[in-house]
Amino acid sequence: MSQSQADSLGAAPRERSEFPADDAAELPPAPEIDTTKPHIARMYDYILGGKNNYAVDREAAEKVLAASPHVRVGARANRRFLIDAVRWLAQEAGVRQFLDIGSGLPTQQNVHEVVQAIDPDARVVYVDNDPLVRVHAEALLATDPNTIVLEGDLRDPQALLNRPELRDHLDFSQPIALLLVAVLHFIQDTQQAYRIVKTLCDALPPGSYLAISHVLKDEKQEGPAAQARAMYSRPGFGAVPRTKDEILGFFTGLTPVGDGLVHLADWTVPGKSIDHAGDRKVVAVDDPAALRRLSGMCGIARIDR
Ligand SMILES: C[S@@+](CC[C@H](N)C(=O)[O-])C[C@H]1O[C@@H](n2cnc3c(N)ncnc32)[C@H](O)[C@@H]1O
């Protein structure tokens, strides 16, 4: 993975002085949480400046950051896309149900917070295959009846769709926004990834939406960030950068919204009618030159069939 290819996994590392003095004192919140191996969700959390991570995650993330310093901007740009996209989906497209797969750990400006600020009755289902995500999200969501979290795997979309909790929480006769943000590149096989997206989209009614972001393959920049590639290509991580055409394949049969699938740096809210000033503070992408160098694509499409 080149320097910029790692960017959509992003980075906003804390200063070393912020590390806990004694990592051994960092006890997992539940026995099923493995703190001996780095986890994608926790590395991403660390990279975004969150606190839900362990020494092993910080160490792994720092290696990626050392090889690919622009990762920080990438994570922020990706998160900004997610926030802006769900706000547009709720505010402008009128969607009231959100299925966020590969949701990551709760951090600032979570999907349910953004959409429930527009409509407190908006319903959200978070799905992630990292048990830590469920543990943290359940604590965060204890008093929110409109948001649930499921431990589940994108690689088995039919099993996910069959989950009674999902069926109870979302009304599949009404539009649903499917969020696959910074997660499809963890599906190694491109044809499998297409099948997954098709299975999920086929289950959604017309008027639903798909929002994705994905690491873009940039062959010109091979080499300098070999460490980052090695890190993300390890079994268990396995982020697979894809070409523009391969990423475009995820929108096959769907109607692109606004400019469709674009470079992360070029994405704008369809219609540009929303004032984002407040959000820029949370996920400020304050380095325009770095933003330009990012290799990630993102966009929204509508399911019209
Ligand atoms: C880089 S984070 C993205 C978080 C969030 N979507 C965002 O963009 O801010 C990727 C998340 O995908 C999750 N993930 C990776 N493979 C997955 C799979 N097969 N099924 C469900 N979640 C997965 C990871 O645990 C991690 O939380």
mmCIF file of C-alpha atoms and ligand atoms in Angstrom, residues 9 40-41 44 78-79 82 100-105 127-130 133 152-155 181-183 186-187, ligand 1:
data_model
loop_
_atom_site.group_PDB
_atom_site.id
_atom_site.type_symbol
_atom_site.label_atom_id
_atom_site.label_comp_id
_atom_site.label_asym_id
_atom_site.label_seq_id
_atom_site.Cartn_x
_atom_site.Cartn_y
_atom_site.Cartn_z
ATOM 1 C CA LEU A 9 -7.826 4.380 7.279
ATOM 2 C CA ILE A 40 -8.792 -2.509 12.979
ATOM 3 C CA ALA A 41 -11.555 -0.718 14.892
ATOM 4 C CA TYR A 44 -8.830 3.494 13.583
ATOM 5 C CA ASN A 78 -13.329 9.730 5.650
ATOM 6 C CA ARG A 79 -15.126 10.543 8.876
ATOM 7 C CA LEU A 82 -19.585 9.798 6.749
ATOM 8 C CA ASP A 100 -24.153 1.039 9.315
ATOM 9 C CA ILE A 101 -21.977 -2.048 8.728
ATOM 10 C CA GLY A 102 -18.340 -1.820 9.803
ATOM 11 C CA SER A 103 -19.431 1.014 12.058
ATOM 12 C CA GLY A 104 -16.283 1.150 14.165
ATOM 13 C CA LEU A 105 -16.035 2.227 17.772
ATOM 14 C CA VAL A 127 -22.945 -3.772 12.881
ATOM 15 C CA ASP A 128 -19.286 -4.616 13.393
ATOM 16 C CA ASN A 129 -17.406 -7.891 13.701
ATOM 17 C CA ASP A 130 -15.187 -6.594 16.502
ATOM 18 C CA VAL A 133 -17.433 -2.299 19.249
ATOM 19 C CA GLY A 152 -22.000 -9.469 12.884
ATOM 20 C CA ASP A 153 -19.925 -10.092 9.812
ATOM 21 C CA LEU A 154 -20.289 -8.320 6.481
ATOM 22 C CA ARG A 155 -18.913 -11.444 4.799
ATOM 23 C CA VAL A 181 -17.859 3.317 4.911
ATOM 24 C CA ALA A 182 -14.181 2.322 5.002
ATOM 25 C CA VAL A 183 -15.084 -1.355 5.311
ATOM 26 C CA PHE A 186 -11.428 -5.416 4.161
ATOM 27 C CA ILE A 187 -13.188 -7.918 1.893
HETATM 28 C C1 LIG B 1 -11.757 1.816 9.362
HETATM 29 S S1 LIG B 1 -13.096 1.350 10.397
HETATM 30 C C2 LIG B 1 -14.410 2.350 9.729
HETATM 31 C C3 LIG B 1 -15.370 2.851 10.781
HETATM 32 C C4 LIG B 1 -16.484 3.759 10.250
HETATM 33 N N1 LIG B 1 -17.292 3.073 9.245
HETATM 34 C C5 LIG B 1 -15.916 5.015 9.667
HETATM 35 O O1 LIG B 1 -15.747 5.067 8.440
HETATM 36 O O2 LIG B 1 -15.623 5.972 10.415
HETATM 37 C C6 LIG B 1 -13.498 -0.252 9.754
HETATM 38 C C7 LIG B 1 -14.438 -1.042 10.643
HETATM 39 O O3 LIG B 1 -14.887 -2.181 9.909
HETATM 40 C C8 LIG B 1 -14.944 -3.286 10.788
HETATM 41 N N2 LIG B 1 -14.886 -4.506 9.960
HETATM 42 C C9 LIG B 1 -13.853 -4.989 9.234
HETATM 43 N N3 LIG B 1 -14.203 -6.130 8.607
HETATM 44 C C10 LIG B 1 -15.506 -6.360 8.938
HETATM 45 C C11 LIG B 1 -16.443 -7.402 8.622
HETATM 46 N N4 LIG B 1 -16.100 -8.428 7.830
HETATM 47 N N5 LIG B 1 -17.687 -7.336 9.141
HETATM 48 C C12 LIG B 1 -18.046 -6.307 9.949
HETATM 49 N N6 LIG B 1 -17.203 -5.298 10.290
HETATM 50 C C13 LIG B 1 -15.948 -5.319 9.797
HETATM 51 C C14 LIG B 1 -13.738 -3.095 11.699
HETATM 52 O O4 LIG B 1 -13.870 -3.816 12.907
HETATM 53 C C15 LIG B 1 -13.771 -1.588 11.893
HETATM 54 O O5 LIG B 1 -14.541 -1.238 13.012
#
